[in-house]
Short mmCIF file of C-alpha atoms in Angstrom, two decimals:
data_model
loop_
_atom_site.label_atom_id
_atom_site.label_comp_id
_atom_site.label_asym_id
_atom_site.label_seq_id
_atom_site.Cartn_x
_atom_site.Cartn_y
_atom_site.Cartn_z
CA MET A 1 44.79 40.40 101.63
CA ILE A 2 43.51 42.82 99.07
CA LEU A 3 43.57 45.62 101.70
CA LEU A 4 47.19 44.80 102.64
CA THR A 5 48.20 44.90 99.02
CA ALA A 6 46.65 48.33 98.65
CA VAL A 7 48.22 49.79 101.82
CA LEU A 8 51.72 48.34 101.38
CA PRO A 9 52.83 50.71 98.56
CA LEU A 10 51.64 53.69 100.61
CA PHE A 11 53.57 52.44 103.66
CA LEU A 12 56.73 51.94 101.64
CA SER A 13 56.51 55.41 100.13
CA VAL A 14 56.20 56.96 103.59
CA ALA A 15 59.10 54.89 104.83
CA GLN A 16 61.25 56.17 102.00
CA ALA A 17 60.45 59.80 102.80
CA ALA A 18 62.15 61.83 105.53
CA THR A 19 61.99 65.23 107.17
CA GLY A 20 64.74 67.68 106.36
CA GLY A 21 65.75 70.36 103.92
CA GLN A 22 68.01 71.35 101.06
CA PHE A 23 69.68 74.35 99.49
CA CYS A 24 72.19 74.83 96.70
CA GLY A 25 74.86 77.44 96.08
CA THR A 26 77.44 77.74 93.33
CA ASN A 27 79.04 74.28 92.91
CA LEU A 28 77.77 73.10 96.29
CA CYS A 29 74.47 71.59 97.46
CA VAL A 30 73.59 70.75 101.05
CA ASN A 31 71.03 68.03 101.81
CA ALA A 32 69.82 67.48 105.36
CA VAL A 33 67.76 64.77 107.07
CA VAL A 34 66.50 65.16 110.63
CA ASN A 35 67.09 62.26 112.96
CA GLU A 36 65.77 61.99 116.51
CA ASN A 37 68.20 64.43 118.17
CA SER A 38 70.54 65.23 115.31
CA VAL A 39 70.72 66.18 111.66
CA THR A 40 72.73 64.46 108.96
CA TYR A 41 74.12 67.01 106.54
CA GLN A 42 75.34 65.83 103.16
CA LEU A 43 77.59 68.19 101.18
CA VAL A 44 77.60 67.47 97.46
CA SER A 45 80.16 69.00 95.08
CA PRO A 46 80.42 68.49 91.31
CA PHE A 47 84.20 68.32 91.65
CA ALA A 48 85.92 64.94 91.76
CA ILE A 49 88.28 64.07 94.58
CA ASP A 50 91.29 65.26 92.55
CA ASP A 51 89.71 68.64 91.82
CA LEU A 52 88.12 69.50 95.16
CA GLY A 53 90.04 71.27 97.88
CA TRP A 54 87.56 71.54 100.74
CA MET A 55 83.90 72.39 101.35
CA ALA A 56 82.17 73.66 104.45
CA VAL A 57 78.97 74.82 106.10
CA GLY A 58 78.55 77.06 109.10
CA PHE A 59 75.69 77.81 111.46
CA GLY A 60 74.99 81.53 111.53
CA THR A 61 74.37 84.51 109.26
CA GLU A 62 78.01 85.45 108.59
CA MET A 63 81.48 84.02 108.91
CA PRO A 64 82.68 85.77 112.11
CA ASN A 65 81.75 83.86 115.27
CA SER A 66 79.78 81.14 113.43
CA PRO A 67 80.73 77.51 114.20
CA MET A 68 81.90 75.86 110.99
CA VAL A 69 82.32 72.27 109.86
CA ILE A 70 84.99 72.07 107.16
CA THR A 71 85.51 68.80 105.32
CA TRP A 72 87.85 67.49 102.64
CA PRO A 73 88.80 64.14 101.13
CA ASN A 74 92.37 62.90 101.24
CA SER A 75 94.23 60.88 98.63
CA ASP A 76 94.20 57.72 100.80
CA GLY A 77 90.40 57.65 101.05
CA THR A 78 90.15 59.20 104.51
CA ILE A 79 87.90 62.17 105.23
CA THR A 80 88.91 65.09 107.44
CA ILE A 81 86.24 66.81 109.57
CA SER A 82 87.59 70.05 111.01
CA GLN A 83 85.47 72.21 113.33
CA ARG A 84 86.59 75.82 113.37
CA GLU A 85 85.61 79.39 114.14
CA ALA A 86 86.91 82.86 113.26
CA THR A 87 86.37 86.24 114.90
CA GLU A 88 86.70 88.03 111.54
CA HIS A 89 87.24 87.27 107.87
CA VAL A 90 90.48 85.36 108.26
CA MET A 91 91.37 81.68 108.14
CA PRO A 92 89.28 80.05 110.88
CA ARG A 93 91.09 78.26 113.70
CA VAL A 94 90.35 74.83 115.12
CA VAL A 95 88.03 74.68 118.14
CA PRO A 96 89.62 72.05 120.42
CA ASN A 97 86.47 71.12 122.35
CA PRO A 98 83.39 72.28 120.45
CA THR A 99 80.04 72.32 122.19
CA ASP A 100 78.40 70.60 119.23
CA VAL A 101 80.47 67.79 117.74
CA ALA A 102 80.32 66.80 114.07
CA THR A 103 80.79 63.11 113.27
CA LEU A 104 81.51 61.62 109.86
CA ALA A 105 78.56 59.76 108.35
CA ALA A 106 80.56 57.26 106.32
CA GLY A 107 77.49 55.50 104.93
CA ASN A 108 76.38 58.68 103.20
CA THR A 109 79.84 59.69 101.97
CA ILE A 110 80.62 58.94 98.33
CA LEU A 111 83.76 59.60 96.32
CA SER A 112 83.33 59.30 92.57
CA THR A 113 85.02 60.40 89.36
CA ASN A 114 82.49 63.18 88.71
CA SER A 115 81.47 64.39 92.19
CA THR A 116 82.37 64.32 95.85
CA THR A 117 79.81 63.78 98.63
CA ILE A 118 80.74 64.07 102.29
CA ALA A 119 78.20 63.65 105.09
CA PHE A 120 78.32 64.26 108.85
CA THR A 121 75.88 64.28 111.74
CA TYR A 122 75.43 67.33 113.92
CA PRO A 123 73.18 68.12 116.90
CA LEU A 124 69.71 69.45 116.16
CA PRO A 125 69.85 73.28 116.02
CA SER A 126 68.24 75.36 118.75
CA ALA A 127 66.92 77.86 116.19
CA PRO A 128 63.44 77.34 114.73
CA GLN A 129 63.78 74.32 112.45
CA ASN A 130 61.93 76.00 109.61
CA ALA A 131 64.51 78.83 109.40
CA VAL A 132 68.05 77.71 110.28
CA PRO A 133 70.60 80.36 109.15
CA MET A 134 73.62 78.80 107.46
CA ILE A 135 76.70 79.82 105.51
CA TRP A 136 78.56 77.76 102.92
CA SER A 137 81.85 77.89 101.03
CA TYR A 138 84.30 75.77 99.09
CA SER A 139 87.76 75.90 97.55
CA THR A 140 89.42 73.98 94.76
CA LYS A 141 92.81 74.34 96.49
CA LYS A 142 93.68 71.44 98.75
CA PRO A 143 94.61 72.00 102.41
CA SER A 144 98.25 71.58 103.37
CA SER A 145 97.65 68.12 104.90
CA SER A 146 94.98 65.78 106.24
CA ALA A 147 95.33 67.18 109.78
CA VAL A 148 92.34 68.98 111.28
CA ASP A 149 94.51 72.08 111.82
CA ALA A 150 95.91 72.11 108.28
CA THR A 151 96.37 75.45 106.55
CA LEU A 152 93.38 76.28 104.38
CA VAL A 153 93.29 78.33 101.22
CA GLN A 154 90.64 81.04 101.02
CA HIS A 155 87.32 79.97 99.51
CA ASP A 156 86.59 80.28 95.80
CA LYS A 157 82.89 80.91 96.46
CA MET A 158 80.79 81.50 99.55
CA GLY A 159 77.26 82.45 100.44
CA THR A 160 74.41 82.35 102.95
CA ALA A 161 71.18 80.37 103.04
CA ILE A 162 68.18 79.59 105.22
CA MET A 163 67.60 75.88 105.74
CA ASP A 164 64.03 74.69 106.32
CA LEU A 165 64.29 71.37 108.13
CA THR A 166 60.55 70.74 108.23
CA GLN A 167 60.15 69.72 104.60
CA SER A 168 59.52 66.24 103.26
CA VAL A 169 62.67 65.09 101.48
CA ASN A 170 64.12 61.90 100.09
CA ASN A 171 66.51 59.87 102.12
CA LEU A 172 70.16 60.71 101.61
CA ALA A 173 72.14 58.83 99.01
CA THR A 174 74.32 56.07 100.41
CA GLY A 175 77.70 54.69 99.50
CA THR A 176 79.13 51.22 99.93
CA GLY A 177 82.35 49.67 101.05
CA ALA A 178 83.47 52.08 103.77
CA THR A 179 85.89 50.43 106.18
CA THR A 180 86.92 51.43 109.67
CA THR A 181 90.37 50.64 111.03
CA VAL A 182 92.08 51.36 114.34
CA VAL A 183 95.18 53.56 114.15
CA GLY A 184 96.82 53.84 117.55
CA THR A 185 94.13 55.01 119.94
CA SER A 186 91.80 56.38 117.26
CA THR A 187 89.66 54.93 114.54
CA GLN A 188 89.98 55.78 110.88
CA THR A 189 87.26 55.45 108.27
CA ILE A 190 88.32 54.88 104.68
CA ILE A 191 85.96 55.60 101.82
CA PRO A 192 86.52 53.61 98.60
CA LEU A 193 88.30 55.68 95.99
CA PRO A 194 86.74 55.82 92.52
CA THR A 195 88.46 53.94 89.73
CA GLY A 196 91.00 56.14 88.03
CA ALA A 197 91.33 58.58 90.91
CA SER A 198 94.86 59.83 91.41
CA SER A 199 96.67 59.07 94.63
CA HIS A 200 98.72 62.28 94.35
CA GLU A 201 97.50 65.51 95.93
CA SER A 202 99.54 67.82 93.77
CA SER A 203 100.82 68.05 90.24
CA SER A 204 103.96 69.59 88.79
CA GLU A 205 101.97 70.99 85.86
CA GLU A 206 101.08 74.67 85.79
CA THR A 207 97.39 74.92 86.71
CA PRO A 208 95.22 77.68 85.23
CA LEU A 209 94.49 80.61 87.52
CA THR A 210 90.99 81.11 88.89
CA ASP A 211 89.13 84.39 88.41
CA SER A 212 90.08 85.47 91.94
CA GLU A 213 93.74 84.68 91.28
CA LYS A 214 93.65 86.62 88.02
CA THR A 215 92.22 89.63 89.84
CA ILE A 216 95.00 89.63 92.41
CA ARG A 217 97.56 88.99 89.68
CA THR A 218 96.43 92.26 88.05
CA HIS A 219 96.77 94.01 91.42
CA GLY A 220 100.29 92.67 91.88
CA ILE A 221 101.42 93.66 88.39
CA LEU A 222 100.06 97.20 88.71
CA MET A 223 101.50 97.86 92.16
CA THR A 224 104.91 96.39 91.30
CA THR A 225 105.04 98.42 88.08
CA GLY A 226 103.99 101.62 89.83
CA PHE A 227 106.21 101.43 92.90
CA LEU A 228 109.23 99.46 91.66
CA LEU A 229 109.49 100.68 88.07
CA CYS A 230 107.84 104.05 87.48
CA LEU A 231 108.71 105.75 90.77
CA PRO A 232 112.42 104.75 90.63
CA ILE A 233 112.59 106.06 87.04
CA GLY A 234 111.16 109.39 88.23
CA ILE A 235 113.73 109.52 91.03
CA PHE A 236 116.60 108.88 88.62
CA ILE A 237 115.32 111.65 86.35
CA ALA A 238 115.33 114.15 89.22
CA ARG A 239 118.74 113.01 90.44
CA PHE A 240 120.79 112.74 87.25
CA SER A 241 119.09 114.69 84.44
CA ARG A 242 120.29 118.04 85.82
CA THR A 243 123.81 117.18 84.66
CA ILE A 244 122.67 116.56 81.07
CA PRO A 245 122.76 119.82 79.10
CA PHE A 246 119.61 119.36 77.02
CA LEU A 247 117.62 118.09 80.04
CA LYS A 248 118.76 120.33 82.86
CA ASP A 249 116.01 122.89 82.19
CA LYS A 250 113.32 120.25 81.58
CA TRP A 251 114.01 117.78 84.36
CA PHE A 252 111.05 118.84 86.50
CA THR A 253 108.55 118.36 83.68
CA ALA A 254 109.84 114.83 83.04
CA HIS A 255 110.00 114.05 86.77
CA TRP A 256 106.45 115.30 87.39
CA PHE A 257 105.07 113.48 84.33
CA VAL A 258 106.47 110.10 85.41
CA GLN A 259 105.67 110.41 89.11
CA PHE A 260 102.12 111.74 88.73
CA ILE A 261 100.67 111.27 85.23
CA ILE A 262 102.07 107.76 84.69
CA SER A 263 102.54 106.35 88.19
CA GLY A 264 99.39 107.83 89.75
CA PRO A 265 96.73 105.95 87.72
CA ILE A 266 98.72 102.71 87.92
CA ILE A 267 99.12 102.83 91.70
CA ILE A 268 95.58 103.98 92.48
CA SER A 269 94.00 101.41 90.13
CA GLY A 270 96.07 98.58 91.60
CA TRP A 271 95.19 99.60 95.14
CA PHE A 272 91.43 99.77 94.52
CA ILE A 273 91.42 96.39 92.76
CA ALA A 274 92.70 94.78 95.96
CA TYR A 275 90.39 96.87 98.15
CA ASN A 276 87.30 95.80 96.20
CA PHE A 277 88.45 92.17 96.16
CA VAL A 278 87.91 91.91 99.92
CA PRO A 279 84.24 92.61 100.75
CA GLU A 280 84.82 93.17 104.47
CA SER A 281 87.50 93.30 107.16
CA HIS A 282 90.09 95.35 105.29
CA PHE A 283 93.64 95.87 106.53
CA ARG A 284 93.76 92.68 108.57
CA ASP A 285 97.49 91.91 108.15
CA ASN A 286 100.85 93.54 107.47
CA HIS A 287 100.53 93.46 103.68
CA THR A 288 97.20 95.26 103.57
CA ARG A 289 98.15 97.77 106.25
CA VAL A 290 101.44 98.67 104.59
CA GLY A 291 99.56 98.93 101.29
CA LEU A 292 97.30 101.58 102.78
CA LEU A 293 100.30 103.40 104.27
CA LEU A 294 102.06 103.41 100.90
CA LEU A 295 99.05 104.95 99.17
CA LEU A 296 98.81 107.71 101.79
CA LEU A 297 102.55 108.42 101.65
CA TYR A 298 102.41 108.60 97.86
CA ILE A 299 99.63 111.21 98.02
CA VAL A 300 101.57 113.22 100.64
CA GLN A 301 104.69 113.03 98.47
CA MET A 302 102.84 114.40 95.44
CA LEU A 303 101.44 117.30 97.47
CA LEU A 304 104.83 118.05 99.00
CA GLY A 305 106.51 118.08 95.58
CA THR A 306 103.87 120.48 94.27
CA ILE A 307 104.36 122.84 97.23
CA ILE A 308 108.14 122.80 96.83
CA HIS A 309 107.98 123.66 93.14
CA PHE A 310 105.25 126.28 93.07
CA PHE A 311 105.78 127.93 96.46
CA LYS A 312 109.50 128.61 96.61
CA PRO A 313 111.06 130.87 99.30
CA LYS A 314 111.35 134.51 98.17
CA ARG A 315 114.74 136.06 97.57
CA LYS A 316 115.49 139.49 99.13
CA PRO A 317 117.41 142.11 97.11
CA LEU A 318 120.57 143.86 98.23
CA PRO A 319 120.56 147.66 98.44
CA PRO A 320 120.86 149.30 94.97
CA LEU A 321 124.42 149.46 93.69
CA GLU A 322 126.13 152.75 92.95
CA PRO A 323 127.05 153.52 89.34
CA TYR A 324 130.15 151.72 88.17
CA TYR A 325 132.86 153.54 86.23
CA ALA A 326 135.58 151.92 84.18
CA GLY A 327 138.88 151.89 85.97
CA GLU A 328 137.39 151.47 89.42
CA PRO A 329 137.82 148.27 91.41
CA GLU A 330 135.09 145.68 90.64
CA SER A 331 133.14 146.10 93.83
CA SER A 332 129.51 146.49 94.74
CA THR A 333 130.27 149.75 96.59
CA ARG A 334 132.54 152.68 95.72
CA LEU A 335 135.82 153.21 97.52
CA GLN A 336 135.89 156.08 100.02
CA PRO A 337 138.93 158.34 100.60
CA MET A 338 141.31 156.84 103.12
CA SER A 339 141.94 158.95 106.17
CA GLU A 340 145.51 159.59 107.38
CA THR A 341 146.48 160.23 110.98
CA GLY A 342 145.43 163.68 112.11
CA GLN A 343 143.45 164.35 108.94
CA SER A 344 139.78 164.26 108.27
CA PHE A 345 137.77 164.28 105.11
CA SER A 346 134.18 165.04 104.40
CA VAL A 347 132.55 162.43 102.17
CA PRO A 348 129.85 163.71 99.82
CA GLN A 349 126.45 162.24 100.44
CA THR A 350 125.76 161.75 96.75
CA TYR A 351 127.86 160.54 93.91
CA PRO A 352 129.01 162.01 91.57
CA PRO A 353 129.73 165.12 93.69
CA ALA A 354 128.27 168.48 92.77
CA HIS A 355 131.65 169.93 91.69
CA PRO A 356 133.01 169.09 88.25
CA ALA A 357 134.33 165.60 87.71
CA PRO A 358 138.09 165.11 87.39
CA SER A 359 139.68 165.00 83.99
CA SER A 360 139.33 161.83 81.98
CA THR A 361 143.07 161.29 82.06
CA ALA A 362 143.18 161.40 85.81
CA LEU A 363 140.16 159.10 86.07
CA VAL A 364 141.06 156.34 83.66
CA GLY A 365 144.70 156.91 82.79
CA GLU A 366 146.66 157.96 79.77
CA GLY A 367 145.25 157.00 76.36
CA ARG A 368 141.94 155.59 77.74
CA SER A 369 138.50 157.05 77.30
CA PRO A 370 136.02 157.31 80.16
CA ALA A 371 133.24 154.73 80.25
CA HIS A 372 129.58 155.39 80.77
CA PRO A 373 127.98 154.02 83.93
CA THR A 374 126.89 150.40 83.47
CA LYS A 375 124.08 148.53 85.22
CA PRO A 376 125.20 145.30 86.92
CA PRO A 377 123.33 142.06 86.12
CA ALA A 378 120.13 141.50 88.13
CA ARG A 379 121.50 138.32 89.67
CA ASP A 380 124.28 140.36 91.26
CA THR A 381 121.74 142.44 93.16
CA MET A 382 119.98 139.41 94.73
CA VAL A 383 120.98 136.97 97.42
CA PRO A 384 119.09 133.91 98.65
CA ALA A 385 116.79 134.48 101.59
CA ILE A 386 118.23 131.35 103.17
CA THR A 387 121.49 129.49 102.82
CA GLY A 388 121.40 125.95 101.35
CA ARG A 389 118.21 124.10 100.36
CA PRO A 390 115.00 124.48 102.36
CA ILE A 391 114.12 121.71 104.81
CA GLN A 392 111.13 120.65 102.73
CA ASN A 393 113.45 119.66 99.87
CA TYR A 394 115.31 117.23 102.12
CA THR A 395 112.01 115.94 103.49
CA HIS A 396 110.79 115.29 99.94
CA ALA A 397 113.93 113.30 99.10
CA LEU A 398 113.85 111.29 102.34
CA LEU A 399 110.16 110.47 101.98
CA GLY A 400 110.80 109.19 98.45
CA LEU A 401 113.41 106.76 99.74
CA ILE A 402 111.07 105.58 102.51
CA ILE A 403 108.32 104.90 99.96
CA ILE A 404 110.64 102.82 97.78
CA ALA A 405 111.91 100.84 100.78
CA LEU A 406 108.37 100.11 101.99
CA ALA A 407 107.37 99.11 98.45
CA PHE A 408 110.18 96.54 98.31
CA TYR A 409 109.01 95.12 101.62
CA ASN A 410 105.35 94.98 100.65
CA VAL A 411 105.87 93.40 97.23
CA HIS A 412 107.86 90.66 98.96
CA GLU A 413 105.06 90.25 101.51
CA GLY A 414 102.53 90.03 98.69
CA TYR A 415 104.07 87.25 96.64
CA GLY A 416 105.82 85.50 99.53
CA ASP A 417 103.12 85.44 102.23
CA GLU A 418 99.79 86.92 101.15
CA TRP A 419 99.30 84.86 97.98
CA PRO A 420 100.16 81.49 99.63
CA PHE A 421 97.86 82.35 102.54
CA VAL A 422 94.90 83.32 100.34
CA PHE A 423 95.32 80.93 97.42
CA GLY A 424 97.71 78.28 98.68
CA GLY A 425 100.70 76.83 96.92
CA HIS A 426 104.24 78.18 96.77
CA VAL A 427 105.96 80.89 94.79
CA SER A 428 107.65 78.29 92.59
CA ASP A 429 104.25 76.79 91.66
CA VAL A 430 102.89 79.91 89.92
CA LEU A 431 104.54 81.49 86.88
CA PHE A 432 103.32 84.98 87.73
CA LEU A 433 104.83 84.80 91.23
CA ARG A 434 108.15 83.61 89.85
CA GLN A 435 108.22 86.58 87.49
CA ILE A 436 107.43 89.05 90.27
CA ARG A 437 110.15 87.52 92.44
CA ALA A 438 112.68 87.77 89.59
CA TRP A 439 111.84 91.44 89.04
CA TRP A 440 112.09 92.13 92.78
CA ILE A 441 115.57 90.58 92.93
CA ALA A 442 116.67 92.44 89.78
CA MET A 443 115.59 95.78 91.28
CA ILE A 444 117.46 95.04 94.50
CA ILE A 445 120.63 94.35 92.50
CA ALA A 446 120.11 97.50 90.43
CA MET A 447 119.74 99.62 93.56
CA GLU A 448 122.92 98.14 95.04
CA ALA A 449 124.83 98.77 91.81
CA ARG A 450 123.68 102.40 91.72
CA ASP A 451 124.84 102.98 95.29
CA GLU A 452 128.32 101.65 94.44
CA CYS A 453 128.67 103.95 91.41
#
């Protein structure tokens, strides 16, 4: 009896221990307990059900081609388990028939007012159990619905870890009150909602932007300002300032200053903010590809404008004009004696001829004094080497219009498609997006009004 009393506490302590592992990332911890042929993973977030979007783990060293288990709680108490994969850093797609199936562990799933815990079982990994490579991520933006193929918003944080499943760990925390109901041909498990939890998945109030959203907001403001404010101003200066007397000789300086000194730093800074925001897999969609094209076209346009201004076509001079005497017709060449029928004249090779000049009266008329030879203005001795403007001038103007048109398209893509895809929500839900949209519409109207003038 005494021996049993001494052994019983040791037996109970062993029974309460388990084999598994644990790791923690930013705002997400993953606990694991090894069963006979499977592992129960428990994802623990400090966000309550109202504040958590989704959380996930994957089995591999990086996102591309790693099987992922993405989970999120719904407002009715149900839990969605979505198994997905991605070939690159884009929203992963649902795998219809995964080789390894994840199953909700309702007994270890807990929804509370200060945290969210979701557990699932998954087959034992084939990798060495003391070094299982895993990835993790989470988002505070809720998926579009409770469906397994719902649209997901890009993660707020992500990372990698190595799970050692050979450690001695405590048993997983358990919840109570989970119920299972049959809906059609499938079963549905409902986890008790915490007291005070909201049954609404969205709010009409303006939510503060995350750090990632603030970064992209800066990118959007800079690119919109550069392409849809500064560049059009520079174009208007080049187009209309030549007709203003005090600006017609200074238009190029103003045009160059706006297009290069002001617009250049704004555009380049905005572009690199977005480039550095994405760690890998750049230029994966229309918005990012057109953004790269716009930057390259802007650089080409600056170089072309510089070439046009500083390397102008040379003008070729006419032959030197002969001296001009008052009383003669205003012509670039002197008149030669007209020949009558049957008569011939010899024209002196040089002018004035070697013999004495005619009297002043005969040359200029009664009561007028002869004038000294005058030199014509320099501009009268030059003609353009080509007629009209050079082809590069028209190319410069056309390329400017193409850049503005592409900028209108890409700004619309940014606030209308890219932001909702990355961060979720709708344009009308974010003040910054509403302001960008209003400016975009105003610029369209301004362009139309200018064309009608």
